[in-house]
PDB file of C-alpha atoms in Angstrom:
ATOM      1  CA  MET H   1      -0.028   0.052  -0.020  1.00 52.00           C
ATOM      2  CA  ASP H   2       1.233   3.598  -0.797  1.00 49.00           C
ATOM      3  CA  PRO H   3       2.037   5.790   2.112  1.00 49.00           C
ATOM      4  CA  PRO H   4      -0.440   8.646   3.029  1.00 52.00           C
ATOM      5  CA  LEU H   5      -0.046  11.515   0.779  1.00 57.00           C
ATOM      6  CA  ASP H   6      -0.324  13.784   3.731  1.00 62.00           C
ATOM      7  CA  PRO H   7       3.091  15.624   4.163  1.00 61.00           C
ATOM      8  CA  THR H   8       2.053  16.468   7.989  1.00 60.00           C
ATOM      9  CA  SER H   9       2.613  12.712   8.648  1.00 55.00           C
ATOM     10  CA  ARG H  10       4.823  10.962   6.217  1.00 59.00           C
ATOM     11  CA  PHE H  11       7.843  12.414   7.265  1.00 67.00           C
ATOM     12  CA  SER H  12       7.612  12.016  10.882  1.00 63.00           C
ATOM     13  CA  ASP H  13       9.814   8.885  10.970  1.00 72.00           C
ATOM     14  CA  ARG H  14      12.551  10.391   8.931  1.00 77.00           C
ATOM     15  CA  VAL H  15      13.578  13.374  10.738  1.00 84.00           C
ATOM     16  CA  GLU H  16      17.064  12.444  11.797  1.00 87.00           C
ATOM     17  CA  ASP H  17      18.095  11.331   8.077  1.00 83.00           C
ATOM     18  CA  TYR H  18      16.544  14.676   7.063  1.00 89.00           C
ATOM     19  CA  VAL H  19      18.411  16.694   9.357  1.00 87.00           C
ATOM     20  CA  ARG H  20      21.665  14.963   8.564  1.00 91.00           C
ATOM     21  CA  HIS H  21      21.600  14.224   4.757  1.00 91.00           C
ATOM     22  CA  ARG H  22      19.083  16.452   2.841  1.00 94.00           C
ATOM     23  CA  PRO H  23      20.940  19.272   0.745  1.00 96.00           C
ATOM     24  CA  ASP H  24      21.098  22.848   1.553  1.00 96.00           C
ATOM     25  CA  TYR H  25      20.734  25.712  -1.092  1.00 97.00           C
ATOM     26  CA  PRO H  26      23.379  27.513  -3.497  1.00 97.00           C
ATOM     27  CA  ALA H  27      25.242  30.258  -1.777  1.00 96.00           C
ATOM     28  CA  ALA H  28      24.354  32.319  -4.752  1.00 97.00           C
ATOM     29  CA  LEU H  29      20.682  32.287  -4.258  1.00 97.00           C
ATOM     30  CA  LEU H  30      20.257  35.224  -1.815  1.00 97.00           C
ATOM     31  CA  PRO H  31      22.750  37.637  -3.358  1.00 97.00           C
ATOM     32  CA  TRP H  32      20.723  36.894  -6.515  1.00 97.00           C
ATOM     33  CA  LEU H  33      17.528  37.710  -4.708  1.00 97.00           C
ATOM     34  CA  ARG H  34      18.850  40.892  -3.301  1.00 96.00           C
ATOM     35  CA  ASP H  35      19.966  42.038  -6.755  1.00 97.00           C
ATOM     36  CA  ALA H  36      17.110  40.913  -8.377  1.00 96.00           C
ATOM     37  CA  CYS H  37      14.310  41.960  -6.136  1.00 96.00           C
ATOM     38  CA  GLY H  38      15.778  44.359  -3.672  1.00 95.00           C
ATOM     39  CA  ILE H  39      15.530  42.069  -0.391  1.00 96.00           C
ATOM     40  CA  ASP H  40      17.748  43.168   2.658  1.00 92.00           C
ATOM     41  CA  ALA H  41      18.302  41.822   5.809  1.00 94.00           C
ATOM     42  CA  GLY H  42      15.792  44.078   7.456  1.00 96.00           C
ATOM     43  CA  TRP H  43      13.021  41.933   6.088  1.00 98.00           C
ATOM     44  CA  ARG H  44      10.927  39.624   8.132  1.00 98.00           C
ATOM     45  CA  VAL H  45      10.558  36.237   6.477  1.00 98.00           C
ATOM     46  CA  ALA H  46       8.126  33.401   7.073  1.00 98.00           C
ATOM     47  CA  ASP H  47       9.528  30.273   5.776  1.00 98.00           C
ATOM     48  CA  ILE H  48       6.561  28.010   5.036  1.00 98.00           C
ATOM     49  CA  GLY H  49       6.907  24.078   5.143  1.00 96.00           C
ATOM     50  CA  ALA H  50      10.257  25.068   7.053  1.00 96.00           C
ATOM     51  CA  GLY H  51      10.859  21.217   8.045  1.00 93.00           C
ATOM     52  CA  THR H  52      13.953  20.892  10.016  1.00 93.00           C
ATOM     53  CA  GLY H  53      15.210  24.380   9.126  1.00 96.00           C
ATOM     54  CA  ILE H  54      17.354  23.858   6.341  1.00 96.00           C
ATOM     55  CA  SER H  55      16.248  27.111   4.500  1.00 97.00           C
ATOM     56  CA  THR H  56      15.504  28.893   7.779  1.00 97.00           C
ATOM     57  CA  ARG H  57      19.309  28.751   8.582  1.00 97.00           C
ATOM     58  CA  MET H  58      20.057  30.361   5.235  1.00 97.00           C
ATOM     59  CA  TRP H  59      17.476  33.296   6.106  1.00 98.00           C
ATOM     60  CA  LEU H  60      18.976  33.658   9.686  1.00 98.00           C
ATOM     61  CA  ASP H  61      22.692  33.478   8.496  1.00 97.00           C
ATOM     62  CA  ALA H  62      22.064  36.439   6.136  1.00 97.00           C
ATOM     63  CA  GLY H  63      20.564  38.509   9.067  1.00 97.00           C
ATOM     64  CA  HIS H  64      16.814  38.091   9.120  1.00 98.00           C
ATOM     65  CA  GLU H  65      14.281  37.589  11.505  1.00 98.00           C
ATOM     66  CA  VAL H  66      12.560  34.141  10.452  1.00 98.00           C
ATOM     67  CA  ILE H  67       9.317  32.621  11.471  1.00 98.00           C
ATOM     68  CA  GLY H  68       9.293  28.944  10.691  1.00 98.00           C
ATOM     69  CA  VAL H  69       5.906  27.828   9.871  1.00 98.00           C
ATOM     70  CA  GLU H  70       5.754  23.811   9.941  1.00 96.00           C
ATOM     71  CA  PRO H  71       2.757  21.438  10.672  1.00 95.00           C
ATOM     72  CA  ASN H  72       4.810  18.381  11.238  1.00 93.00           C
ATOM     73  CA  ALA H  73       5.358  18.074  14.961  1.00 93.00           C
ATOM     74  CA  ALA H  74       8.483  15.979  14.782  1.00 92.00           C
ATOM     75  CA  MET H  75      10.270  18.087  12.371  1.00 92.00           C
ATOM     76  CA  ARG H  76       9.188  21.251  13.896  1.00 96.00           C
ATOM     77  CA  SER H  77      10.690  19.841  17.364  1.00 95.00           C
ATOM     78  CA  ALA H  78      13.944  18.961  15.555  1.00 94.00           C
ATOM     79  CA  ALA H  79      14.213  22.664  14.155  1.00 95.00           C
ATOM     80  CA  GLN H  80      13.333  24.029  17.581  1.00 96.00           C
ATOM     81  CA  ALA H  81      15.979  22.100  19.280  1.00 95.00           C
ATOM     82  CA  ALA H  82      18.420  23.192  16.446  1.00 94.00           C
ATOM     83  CA  PHE H  83      17.692  26.815  17.014  1.00 96.00           C
ATOM     84  CA  THR H  84      17.327  26.897  20.847  1.00 95.00           C
ATOM     85  CA  GLY H  85      17.993  30.601  21.955  1.00 94.00           C
ATOM     86  CA  HIS H  86      18.495  32.134  18.531  1.00 96.00           C
ATOM     87  CA  PRO H  87      17.250  35.585  18.874  1.00 96.00           C
ATOM     88  CA  ARG H  88      15.896  36.032  15.466  1.00 98.00           C
ATOM     89  CA  ALA H  89      14.092  32.400  15.111  1.00 98.00           C
ATOM     90  CA  ALA H  90      10.749  31.635  16.136  1.00 97.00           C
ATOM     91  CA  TRP H  91       8.631  28.440  15.241  1.00 97.00           C
ATOM     92  CA  ILE H  92       4.720  28.032  15.015  1.00 97.00           C
ATOM     93  CA  ASP H  93       2.489  25.094  13.994  1.00 97.00           C
ATOM     94  CA  GLY H  94       0.676  25.974  10.581  1.00 97.00           C
ATOM     95  CA  SER H  95       0.474  25.164   6.994  1.00 97.00           C
ATOM     96  CA  ALA H  96       0.688  27.050   3.773  1.00 97.00           C
ATOM     97  CA  GLU H  97      -2.888  27.394   3.691  1.00 98.00           C
ATOM     98  CA  CYS H  98      -3.473  28.358   7.267  1.00 98.00           C
ATOM     99  CA  THR H  99      -0.460  29.789   8.563  1.00 98.00           C
ATOM    100  CA  SER H 100      -1.948  31.465  11.620  1.00 97.00           C
ATOM    101  CA  LEU H 101       0.267  34.482  11.041  1.00 98.00           C
ATOM    102  CA  PRO H 102      -1.649  38.028  11.344  1.00 98.00           C
ATOM    103  CA  ASP H 103      -2.638  40.072   8.357  1.00 98.00           C
ATOM    104  CA  ALA H 104       0.040  41.895   6.638  1.00 98.00           C
ATOM    105  CA  SER H 105       2.713  40.728   9.112  1.00 98.00           C
ATOM    106  CA  VAL H 106       5.848  39.721   7.222  1.00 98.00           C
ATOM    107  CA  ASP H 107       7.772  41.286   4.337  1.00 98.00           C
ATOM    108  CA  LEU H 108       8.582  37.846   2.665  1.00 98.00           C
ATOM    109  CA  VAL H 109       6.820  34.483   2.474  1.00 98.00           C
ATOM    110  CA  CYS H 110       9.083  31.739   1.207  1.00 98.00           C
ATOM    111  CA  ALA H 111       8.590  28.007   0.474  1.00 98.00           C
ATOM    112  CA  ALA H 112      11.959  25.837   0.059  1.00 95.00           C
ATOM    113  CA  GLN H 113      11.483  22.265  -1.273  1.00 92.00           C
ATOM    114  CA  ALA H 114       7.762  21.968   0.134  1.00 92.00           C
ATOM    115  CA  PHE H 115       5.846  23.743  -2.420  1.00 95.00           C
ATOM    116  CA  HIS H 116       4.668  20.770  -4.282  1.00 91.00           C
ATOM    117  CA  TRP H 117       2.628  19.396  -1.124  1.00 91.00           C
ATOM    118  CA  PHE H 118       0.686  22.631  -1.123  1.00 96.00           C
ATOM    119  CA  GLU H 119      -2.866  23.459  -2.377  1.00 96.00           C
ATOM    120  CA  PRO H 120      -1.972  26.183  -4.921  1.00 96.00           C
ATOM    121  CA  ALA H 121      -4.864  28.485  -4.755  1.00 97.00           C
ATOM    122  CA  ALA H 122      -5.556  28.318  -0.924  1.00 98.00           C
ATOM    123  CA  THR H 123      -1.605  29.088  -0.629  1.00 98.00           C
ATOM    124  CA  HIS H 124      -1.830  32.063  -2.878  1.00 98.00           C
ATOM    125  CA  ARG H 125      -4.839  33.393  -0.649  1.00 98.00           C
ATOM    126  CA  GLU H 126      -3.073  32.875   2.326  1.00 98.00           C
ATOM    127  CA  TRP H 127       0.305  34.250   1.541  1.00 98.00           C
ATOM    128  CA  ALA H 128      -1.239  37.368   0.027  1.00 98.00           C
ATOM    129  CA  ARG H 129      -2.970  37.789   3.290  1.00 98.00           C
ATOM    130  CA  VAL H 130      -0.108  37.500   5.807  1.00 98.00           C
ATOM    131  CA  LEU H 131       2.267  39.773   3.243  1.00 98.00           C
ATOM    132  CA  ARG H 132       2.577  43.465   3.945  1.00 98.00           C
ATOM    133  CA  PRO H 133       1.754  45.511   0.786  1.00 96.00           C
ATOM    134  CA  GLY H 134       4.521  45.193  -1.853  1.00 95.00           C
ATOM    135  CA  GLY H 135       5.774  42.353   0.013  1.00 97.00           C
ATOM    136  CA  LEU H 136       7.455  39.140  -1.866  1.00 98.00           C
ATOM    137  CA  ALA H 137       6.755  35.557  -2.237  1.00 98.00           C
ATOM    138  CA  VAL H 138       9.791  33.318  -3.084  1.00 98.00           C
ATOM    139  CA  VAL H 139       9.739  29.915  -4.110  1.00 98.00           C
ATOM    140  CA  PHE H 140      12.655  27.552  -4.704  1.00 97.00           C
ATOM    141  CA  TRP H 141      13.478  23.795  -4.530  1.00 96.00           C
ATOM    142  CA  ASN H 142      16.608  21.524  -5.510  1.00 96.00           C
ATOM    143  CA  THR H 143      15.475  19.313  -8.662  1.00 94.00           C
ATOM    144  CA  ARG H 144      17.662  16.270  -8.607  1.00 95.00           C
ATOM    145  CA  LEU H 145      19.180  15.566 -12.026  1.00 96.00           C
ATOM    146  CA  ALA H 146      18.148  12.139 -13.204  1.00 95.00           C
ATOM    147  CA  THR H 147      20.396  11.773 -16.233  1.00 95.00           C
ATOM    148  CA  GLY H 148      23.752  12.957 -17.356  1.00 94.00           C
ATOM    149  CA  ASN H 149      25.935  10.234 -15.948  1.00 97.00           C
ATOM    150  CA  GLY H 150      25.590   6.643 -14.974  1.00 97.00           C
ATOM    151  CA  PHE H 151      25.360   7.143 -11.167  1.00 98.00           C
ATOM    152  CA  GLN H 152      22.472   9.716 -11.680  1.00 97.00           C
ATOM    153  CA  GLU H 153      20.604   7.348 -14.138  1.00 98.00           C
ATOM    154  CA  GLY H 154      21.524   4.603 -12.017  1.00 98.00           C
ATOM    155  CA  TYR H 155      19.910   6.209  -8.812  1.00 98.00           C
ATOM    156  CA  GLU H 156      16.781   7.283 -10.851  1.00 97.00           C
ATOM    157  CA  ARG H 157      16.035   3.412 -11.942  1.00 97.00           C
ATOM    158  CA  LEU H 158      16.561   2.510  -8.089  1.00 97.00           C
ATOM    159  CA  LEU H 159      13.854   5.054  -6.924  1.00 96.00           C
ATOM    160  CA  ARG H 160      11.393   3.709  -9.889  1.00 95.00           C
ATOM    161  CA  ASP H 161      12.224  -0.060  -8.970  1.00 96.00           C
ATOM    162  CA  PHE H 162      12.108   0.354  -5.057  1.00 96.00           C
ATOM    163  CA  GLY H 163      10.290   3.361  -4.099  1.00 94.00           C
ATOM    164  CA  THR H 164       6.855   2.743  -2.596  1.00 91.00           C
ATOM    165  CA  ASP H 165       5.199   5.696  -4.547  1.00 87.00           C
ATOM    166  CA  TYR H 166       7.919   7.663  -6.085  1.00 89.00           C
ATOM    167  CA  GLN H 167       6.428   8.480  -9.573  1.00 84.00           C
ATOM    168  CA  ARG H 168       3.624   9.794  -7.831  1.00 85.00           C
ATOM    169  CA  ILE H 169       5.543  12.156  -5.694  1.00 83.00           C
ATOM    170  CA  ALA H 170       7.801  13.147  -8.550  1.00 78.00           C
ATOM    171  CA  GLY H 171       4.900  14.318 -10.625  1.00 73.00           C
ATOM    172  CA  ARG H 172       3.514  16.851  -8.302  1.00 78.00           C
ATOM    173  CA  HIS H 173       6.463  19.213  -8.532  1.00 83.00           C
ATOM    174  CA  PRO H 174       5.229  22.064 -10.743  1.00 91.00           C
ATOM    175  CA  ASP H 175       7.052  23.119 -14.172  1.00 93.00           C
ATOM    176  CA  ASP H 176       8.118  26.587 -14.798  1.00 94.00           C
ATOM    177  CA  GLU H 177       4.849  27.277 -16.568  1.00 96.00           C
ATOM    178  CA  ALA H 178       2.818  26.513 -13.688  1.00 96.00           C
ATOM    179  CA  MET H 179       4.760  28.577 -11.338  1.00 97.00           C
ATOM    180  CA  ARG H 180       4.425  31.547 -13.974  1.00 97.00           C
ATOM    181  CA  ARG H 181       0.606  31.064 -13.656  1.00 97.00           C
ATOM    182  CA  TRP H 182       0.641  30.649  -9.909  1.00 97.00           C
ATOM    183  CA  PHE H 183       2.331  34.088  -9.586  1.00 98.00           C
ATOM    184  CA  GLY H 184       0.658  35.502 -12.513  1.00 97.00           C
ATOM    185  CA  PRO H 185       1.448  39.297 -13.135  1.00 97.00           C
ATOM    186  CA  GLY H 186       3.383  39.702 -10.080  1.00 97.00           C
ATOM    187  CA  LEU H 187       6.220  37.383 -11.079  1.00 98.00           C
ATOM    188  CA  GLN H 188       9.259  39.560 -10.953  1.00 97.00           C
ATOM    189  CA  ALA H 189      12.264  37.088 -11.290  1.00 97.00           C
ATOM    190  CA  ALA H 190      13.067  33.485 -12.001  1.00 98.00           C
ATOM    191  CA  GLN H 191      16.415  31.732 -12.146  1.00 98.00           C
ATOM    192  CA  ARG H 192      18.147  28.393 -11.977  1.00 98.00           C
ATOM    193  CA  PHE H 193      21.318  27.336 -10.037  1.00 98.00           C
ATOM    194  CA  ALA H 194      23.618  24.628 -10.181  1.00 98.00           C
ATOM    195  CA  HIS H 195      24.157  22.734  -6.849  1.00 98.00           C
ATOM    196  CA  GLY H 196      25.066  19.327  -5.552  1.00 97.00           C
ATOM    197  CA  GLN H 197      26.158  16.930  -2.674  1.00 97.00           C
ATOM    198  CA  SER H 198      29.271  15.065  -2.409  1.00 98.00           C
ATOM    199  CA  LEU H 199      28.474  11.919  -0.190  1.00 98.00           C
ATOM    200  CA  ASP H 200      30.164   8.750   1.151  1.00 98.00           C
ATOM    201  CA  PHE H 201      28.180   5.719   1.182  1.00 98.00           C
ATOM    202  CA  ALA H 202      26.563   6.543   4.607  1.00 97.00           C
ATOM    203  CA  GLY H 203      25.696   9.870   3.589  1.00 97.00           C
ATOM    204  CA  LEU H 204      23.911   8.360   0.084  1.00 98.00           C
ATOM    205  CA  GLN H 205      22.021   5.900   2.364  1.00 97.00           C
ATOM    206  CA  GLY H 206      20.844   8.632   4.614  1.00 96.00           C
ATOM    207  CA  ARG H 207      19.976  10.665   1.776  1.00 96.00           C
ATOM    208  CA  LEU H 208      17.892   7.879   0.214  1.00 96.00           C
ATOM    209  CA  LEU H 209      16.092   7.078   3.642  1.00 95.00           C
ATOM    210  CA  SER H 210      15.061  10.732   4.045  1.00 92.00           C
ATOM    211  CA  SER H 211      12.886  10.518   1.155  1.00 91.00           C
ATOM    212  CA  SER H 212       9.300   9.639   1.940  1.00 87.00           C
ATOM    213  CA  TYR H 213       8.899   7.075  -0.840  1.00 91.00           C
ATOM    214  CA  ALA H 214      11.966   4.984   0.439  1.00 94.00           C
ATOM    215  CA  PRO H 215      10.795   1.912   2.178  1.00 93.00           C
ATOM    216  CA  LYS H 216      11.726   1.707   5.672  1.00 92.00           C
ATOM    217  CA  ALA H 217      13.176  -1.169   7.724  1.00 93.00           C
ATOM    218  CA  GLY H 218      10.647  -4.005   7.755  1.00 94.00           C
ATOM    219  CA  HIS H 219       9.060  -3.242   4.312  1.00 95.00           C
ATOM    220  CA  PRO H 220       9.766  -6.330   1.955  1.00 96.00           C
ATOM    221  CA  ARG H 221      11.784  -3.976  -0.609  1.00 95.00           C
ATOM    222  CA  HIS H 222      14.018  -2.404   2.127  1.00 97.00           C
ATOM    223  CA  GLU H 223      16.959  -4.714   2.043  1.00 97.00           C
ATOM    224  CA  ALA H 224      17.093  -5.425  -1.505  1.00 98.00           C
ATOM    225  CA  MET H 225      16.812  -1.405  -1.943  1.00 97.00           C
ATOM    226  CA  LEU H 226      19.980  -0.970   0.217  1.00 98.00           C
ATOM    227  CA  ALA H 227      21.634  -3.655  -1.550  1.00 98.00           C
ATOM    228  CA  ALA H 228      21.010  -2.302  -4.953  1.00 98.00           C
ATOM    229  CA  LEU H 229      22.198   1.243  -3.352  1.00 98.00           C
ATOM    230  CA  ARG H 230      25.560  -0.427  -2.524  1.00 98.00           C
ATOM    231  CA  GLY H 231      26.188  -1.718  -5.890  1.00 98.00           C
ATOM    232  CA  LEU H 232      25.422   1.525  -7.327  1.00 98.00           C
ATOM    233  CA  PHE H 233      27.754   3.300  -5.103  1.00 98.00           C
ATOM    234  CA  ASP H 234      30.785   0.785  -5.594  1.00 98.00           C
ATOM    235  CA  ALA H 235      30.114   1.029  -9.222  1.00 98.00           C
ATOM    236  CA  HIS H 236      30.533   4.718  -9.379  1.00 98.00           C
ATOM    237  CA  ALA H 237      32.279   6.020  -6.366  1.00 98.00           C
ATOM    238  CA  LEU H 238      35.360   7.925  -6.912  1.00 98.00           C
ATOM    239  CA  GLU H 239      37.568   8.129  -3.841  1.00 98.00           C
ATOM    240  CA  GLY H 240      34.878   6.861  -1.664  1.00 98.00           C
ATOM    241  CA  ARG H 241      32.308   9.337  -2.674  1.00 98.00           C
ATOM    242  CA  VAL H 242      29.545  10.034  -5.353  1.00 98.00           C
ATOM    243  CA  ARG H 243      27.834  13.303  -6.276  1.00 98.00           C
ATOM    244  CA  ILE H 244      23.970  14.125  -6.660  1.00 98.00           C
ATOM    245  CA  ASP H 245      23.773  17.154  -8.874  1.00 98.00           C
ATOM    246  CA  TYR H 246      20.534  19.204  -8.577  1.00 97.00           C
ATOM    247  CA  ALA H 247      19.082  22.117 -10.515  1.00 97.00           C
ATOM    248  CA  THR H 248      17.895  24.698  -7.995  1.00 97.00           C
ATOM    249  CA  ARG H 249      14.838  26.338  -9.534  1.00 97.00           C
ATOM    250  CA  VAL H 250      13.789  30.143  -8.009  1.00 98.00           C
ATOM    251  CA  PHE H 251      10.687  32.153  -8.466  1.00 98.00           C
ATOM    252  CA  ALA H 252       9.984  35.491  -6.818  1.00 98.00           C
ATOM    253  CA  GLY H 253       7.357  38.068  -6.972  1.00 98.00           C
ATOM    254  CA  THR H 254       4.564  39.943  -5.459  1.00 98.00           C
ATOM    255  CA  LEU H 255       0.930  38.314  -5.029  1.00 97.00           C
ATOM    256  CA  ARG H 256      -2.095  40.338  -6.253  1.00 82.00           C
TER     257      ARG H 256
END
């Protein structure tokens, strides 16, 4: 049986792998946003679907005050623990469609990696409500490259062969035209950046197991999946590491 689609529950037992093995975002992303859209460190950010705080850390390191909005209790708890005592970080239980934030209370609303889980129309209304007049929405995520070399193509085959509902989830990511429609006339800028992870085998296994469609221990396909991953790694590793390449897609604009 496929796992439930509800993202509020399907990542709860993957938090440790998510914290340790999910990729961050390109260093060039925020400088580009500053140049393209005029964002500065004084802007208050609502990080929606913030998870364990990977994107939150990026905004905090750039000097922003950040409210992490996350409906998954286990992920939110991990983020709160990671940022305990940080003077510019706060965490609330909320969703993209119902953040619980006051009207016009933030300068920027963002979603990193989580946008494909949201209901687009309700999210648009909610974000427009919580943004101050002229405030900015930013959506970005890492798209793993599935072709280009033997390792990337083999990893894609592994996910298709062993993933519980990989193709159902992979098909949820919006394409560029869908994002243009979502922003409408408010879209100000869009860009792609190259990004990647260099991983030893433990890191590659953790990266795989952080995905909600990877069968966990006890599932009939779990052990066979890990054996296939070991074979893929051994066939392609150079000096004990492989690289996962990503294209990081970024969209920014106002919501009307």
